[in-house]
Coordinates of C-alpha atoms in Angstrom, one line a residue:
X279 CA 52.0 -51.4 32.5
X280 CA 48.6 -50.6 31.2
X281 CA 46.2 -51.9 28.8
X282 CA 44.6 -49.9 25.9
X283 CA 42.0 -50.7 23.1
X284 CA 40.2 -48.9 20.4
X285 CA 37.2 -49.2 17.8
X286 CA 36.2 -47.8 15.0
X287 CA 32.6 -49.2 13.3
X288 CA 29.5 -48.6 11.6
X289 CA 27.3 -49.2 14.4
X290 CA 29.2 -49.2 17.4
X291 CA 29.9 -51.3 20.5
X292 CA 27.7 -53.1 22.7
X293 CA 28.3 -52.1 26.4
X294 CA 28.8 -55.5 27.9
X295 CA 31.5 -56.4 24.6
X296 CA 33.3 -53.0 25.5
X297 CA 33.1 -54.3 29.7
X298 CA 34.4 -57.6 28.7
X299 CA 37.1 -55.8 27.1
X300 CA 38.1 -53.5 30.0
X301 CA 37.9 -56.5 32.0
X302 CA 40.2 -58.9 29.6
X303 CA 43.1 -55.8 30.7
X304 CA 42.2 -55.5 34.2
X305 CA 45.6 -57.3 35.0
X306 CA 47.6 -54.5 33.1
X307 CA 45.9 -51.4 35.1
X308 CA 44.3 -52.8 38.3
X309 CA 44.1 -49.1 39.5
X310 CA 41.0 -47.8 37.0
X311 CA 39.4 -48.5 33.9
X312 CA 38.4 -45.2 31.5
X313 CA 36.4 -45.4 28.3
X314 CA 35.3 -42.5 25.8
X315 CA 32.9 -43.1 23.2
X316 CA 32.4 -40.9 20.4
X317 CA 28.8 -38.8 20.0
X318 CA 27.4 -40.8 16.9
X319 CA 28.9 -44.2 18.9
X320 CA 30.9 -45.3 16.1
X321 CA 34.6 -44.6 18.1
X322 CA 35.5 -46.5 21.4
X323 CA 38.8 -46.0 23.4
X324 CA 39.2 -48.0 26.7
X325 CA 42.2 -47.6 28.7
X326 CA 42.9 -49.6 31.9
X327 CA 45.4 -47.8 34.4
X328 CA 48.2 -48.7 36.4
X329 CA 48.9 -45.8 38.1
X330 CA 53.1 -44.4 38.4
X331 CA 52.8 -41.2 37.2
X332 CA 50.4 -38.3 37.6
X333 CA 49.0 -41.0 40.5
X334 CA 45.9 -38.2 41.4
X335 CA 45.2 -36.7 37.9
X336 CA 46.1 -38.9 35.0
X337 CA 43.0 -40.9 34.3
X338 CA 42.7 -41.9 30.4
X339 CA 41.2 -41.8 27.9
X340 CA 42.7 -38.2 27.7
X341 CA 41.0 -35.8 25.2
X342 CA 42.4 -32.2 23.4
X343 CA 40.3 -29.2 25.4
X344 CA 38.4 -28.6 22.1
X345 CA 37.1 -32.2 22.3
X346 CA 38.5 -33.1 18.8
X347 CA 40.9 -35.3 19.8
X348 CA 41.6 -38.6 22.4
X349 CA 44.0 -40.7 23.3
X350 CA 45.1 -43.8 25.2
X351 CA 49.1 -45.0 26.3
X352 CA 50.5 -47.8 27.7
X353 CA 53.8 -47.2 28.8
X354 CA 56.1 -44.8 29.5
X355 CA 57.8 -41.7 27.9
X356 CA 61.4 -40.7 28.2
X357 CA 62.4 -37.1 29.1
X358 CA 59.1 -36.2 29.5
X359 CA 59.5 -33.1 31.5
X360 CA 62.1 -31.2 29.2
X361 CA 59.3 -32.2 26.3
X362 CA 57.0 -30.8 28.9
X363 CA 58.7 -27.6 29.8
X364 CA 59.0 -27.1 26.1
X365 CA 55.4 -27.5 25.2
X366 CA 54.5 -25.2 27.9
X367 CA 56.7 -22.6 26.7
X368 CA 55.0 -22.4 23.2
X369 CA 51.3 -22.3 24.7
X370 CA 50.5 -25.9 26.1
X371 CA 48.4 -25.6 28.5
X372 CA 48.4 -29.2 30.4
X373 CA 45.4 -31.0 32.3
X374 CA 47.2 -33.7 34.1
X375 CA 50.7 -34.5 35.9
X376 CA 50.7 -37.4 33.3
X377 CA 53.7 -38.4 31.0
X378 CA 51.5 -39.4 28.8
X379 CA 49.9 -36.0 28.3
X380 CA 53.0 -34.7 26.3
X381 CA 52.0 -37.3 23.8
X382 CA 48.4 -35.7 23.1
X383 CA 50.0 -31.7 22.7
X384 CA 52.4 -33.1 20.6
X385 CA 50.5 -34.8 17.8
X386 CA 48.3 -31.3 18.1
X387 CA 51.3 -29.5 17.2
X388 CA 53.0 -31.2 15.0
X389 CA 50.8 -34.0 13.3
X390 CA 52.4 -37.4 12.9
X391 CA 56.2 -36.1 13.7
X392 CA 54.4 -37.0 17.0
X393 CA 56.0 -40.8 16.2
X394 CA 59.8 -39.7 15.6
X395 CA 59.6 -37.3 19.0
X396 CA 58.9 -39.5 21.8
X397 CA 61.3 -42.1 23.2
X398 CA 60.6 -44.7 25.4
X399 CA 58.3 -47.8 26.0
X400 CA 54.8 -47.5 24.6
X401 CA 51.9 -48.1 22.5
X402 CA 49.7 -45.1 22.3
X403 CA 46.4 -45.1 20.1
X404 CA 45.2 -41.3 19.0
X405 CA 41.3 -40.8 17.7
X406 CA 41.6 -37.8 15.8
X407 CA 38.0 -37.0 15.3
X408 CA 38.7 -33.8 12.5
X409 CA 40.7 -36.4 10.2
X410 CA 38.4 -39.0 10.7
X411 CA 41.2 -41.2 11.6
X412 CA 42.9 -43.4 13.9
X413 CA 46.4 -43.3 14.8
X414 CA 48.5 -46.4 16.6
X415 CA 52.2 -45.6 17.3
X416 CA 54.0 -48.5 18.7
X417 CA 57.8 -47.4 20.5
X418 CA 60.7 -48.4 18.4
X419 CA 61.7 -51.7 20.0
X420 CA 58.4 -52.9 20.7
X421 CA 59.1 -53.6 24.2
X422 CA 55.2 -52.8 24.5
X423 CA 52.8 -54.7 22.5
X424 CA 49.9 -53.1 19.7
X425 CA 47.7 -55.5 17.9
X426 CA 44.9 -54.4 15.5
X427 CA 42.4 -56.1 13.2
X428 CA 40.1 -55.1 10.3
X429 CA 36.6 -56.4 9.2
X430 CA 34.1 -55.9 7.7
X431 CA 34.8 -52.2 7.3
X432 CA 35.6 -52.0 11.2
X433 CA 39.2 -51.4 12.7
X434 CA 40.2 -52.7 16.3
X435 CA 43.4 -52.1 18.1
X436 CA 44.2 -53.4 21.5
X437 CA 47.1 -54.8 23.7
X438 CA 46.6 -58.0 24.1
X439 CA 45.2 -60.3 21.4
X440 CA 42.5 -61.8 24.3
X441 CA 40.6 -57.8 24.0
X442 CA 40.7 -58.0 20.4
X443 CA 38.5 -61.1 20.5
X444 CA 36.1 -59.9 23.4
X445 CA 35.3 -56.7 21.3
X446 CA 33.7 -59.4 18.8
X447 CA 36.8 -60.0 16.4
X448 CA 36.5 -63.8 16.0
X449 CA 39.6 -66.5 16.9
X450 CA 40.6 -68.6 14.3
X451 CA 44.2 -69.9 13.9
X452 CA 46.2 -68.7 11.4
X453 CA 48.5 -72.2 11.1
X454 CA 51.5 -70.1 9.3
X455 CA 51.6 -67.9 12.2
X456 CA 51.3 -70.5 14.9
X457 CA 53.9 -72.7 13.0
X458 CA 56.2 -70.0 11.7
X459 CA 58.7 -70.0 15.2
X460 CA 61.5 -67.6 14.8
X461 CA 61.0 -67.1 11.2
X462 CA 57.3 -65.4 11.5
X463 CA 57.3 -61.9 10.3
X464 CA 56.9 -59.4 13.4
X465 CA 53.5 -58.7 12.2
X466 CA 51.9 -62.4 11.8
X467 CA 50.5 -63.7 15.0
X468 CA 49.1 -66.5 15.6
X469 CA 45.2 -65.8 14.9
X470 CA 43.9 -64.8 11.3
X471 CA 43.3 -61.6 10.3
X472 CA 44.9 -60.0 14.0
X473 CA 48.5 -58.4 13.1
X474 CA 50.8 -56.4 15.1
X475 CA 51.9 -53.0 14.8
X476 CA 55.5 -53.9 13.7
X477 CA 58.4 -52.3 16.1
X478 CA 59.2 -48.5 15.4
X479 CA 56.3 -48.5 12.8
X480 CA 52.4 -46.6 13.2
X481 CA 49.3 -47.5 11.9
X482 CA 46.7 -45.3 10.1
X483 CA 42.8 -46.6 10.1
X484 CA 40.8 -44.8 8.1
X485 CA 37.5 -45.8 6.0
X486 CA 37.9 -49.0 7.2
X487 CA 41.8 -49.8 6.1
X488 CA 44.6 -49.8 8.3
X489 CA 48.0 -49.0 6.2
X490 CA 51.2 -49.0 8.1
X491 CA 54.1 -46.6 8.1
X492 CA 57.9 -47.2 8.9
X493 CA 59.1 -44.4 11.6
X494 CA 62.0 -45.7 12.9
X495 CA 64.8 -48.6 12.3
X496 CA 68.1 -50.1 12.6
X497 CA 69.3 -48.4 9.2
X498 CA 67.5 -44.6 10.2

């Protein structure tokens, strides 16, 4: 278990709201916290790492060797090492021991057919700096949890709803949500304007807006 967020604004992050953040996960990945932000400020990724795999070499946030793209993942990936053998055999070269690695050379390849490829438990957020975009798969069963809000222009994604609101996103209730039991949609929490990824679906921020796309379910 690990805990991931990830920004996208006009201006940036303060420091101490992107520690408070780190620090809101410390309880999913007691083992090291990582944190890339972009040149111009604007993009944030923070990972916080519980260490299984990879235990000398996997630190996150991971980044593509021409620096275009980053990534963070919570969770775990399913035959990872025939996926890895695979990817090394058409050119991959790999950094880390990491599962999670496989994730990163496989959106490189093959664009968002990353989503239908892996298997397992995860939530893995991709900052694709040449699309000016940010990608949030969540695994099909949403044993791992993805949250993400927009405002004011600005996109947010974390783990747990407590990160969302120390990166500045504020808490108000959303009474439908809290009330709605059973019979809330898998999106709705309980605070307005904070979603969740829905199960077997991804999430594409861009320009502000965060549509969601349908990868994966019962009747695929």
């Amino acid at each position: 278990m690990c805990g991931i967020f990830a920004a996208m604004t006009r201006r940036g992050i303060a420091p101490q709201r992107i520690s408070k953040a780190l620090t809101a996960l410390d309880h999913r990945g007691p083992d090291g916290h990582g944190c890339w932000v972009s040149n111009d400020q604007r993009w944030t990724l923070g990972h916080t790492r519980l260490s299984i795999i990879g235990l000398n070499n996997g630190e996150q946030p991971m980044s593509s060797a021409d620096g275009n793209v980053h990534m963070v993942v919570n969770g775990e990936f399913y035959g990872y090492r025939e996926i890895r053998e695979a990817l090394r055999n058409n050119g991959c070269q790999f950094a880390t021991d990491s599962d999670s690695e496989i994730a990163l050379h496989l959106y490189q390849q093959r664009g968002m057919q990353v989503a239908t490829e892996l298997r397992g438990e995860f939530a893995v957020v991709i900052a694709d700096e040449r699309e000016g975009a940010m990608i949030a798969i969540r695994d099909r069963f949403g044993i791992k949890p993805l949250y993400y809000a927009a405002l004011n222009g600005e996109v947010f994604f974390a783990s747990e709803i407590k990160a969302l609101l120390a990166l500045g996103i504020p808490a108000a209730w959303d009474l439908k949500g809290a009330l709605g039991g059973m019979t809330r949609p898998h999106e709705q929490t309980e605070f307005a304007g904070i979603n969740a990824v829905p199960p077997g679906c991804y999430a594409i921020a861009k320009d502000g807006v965060v549509r969601i796309y349908t990868y994966w379910d019962w009747e695929i």
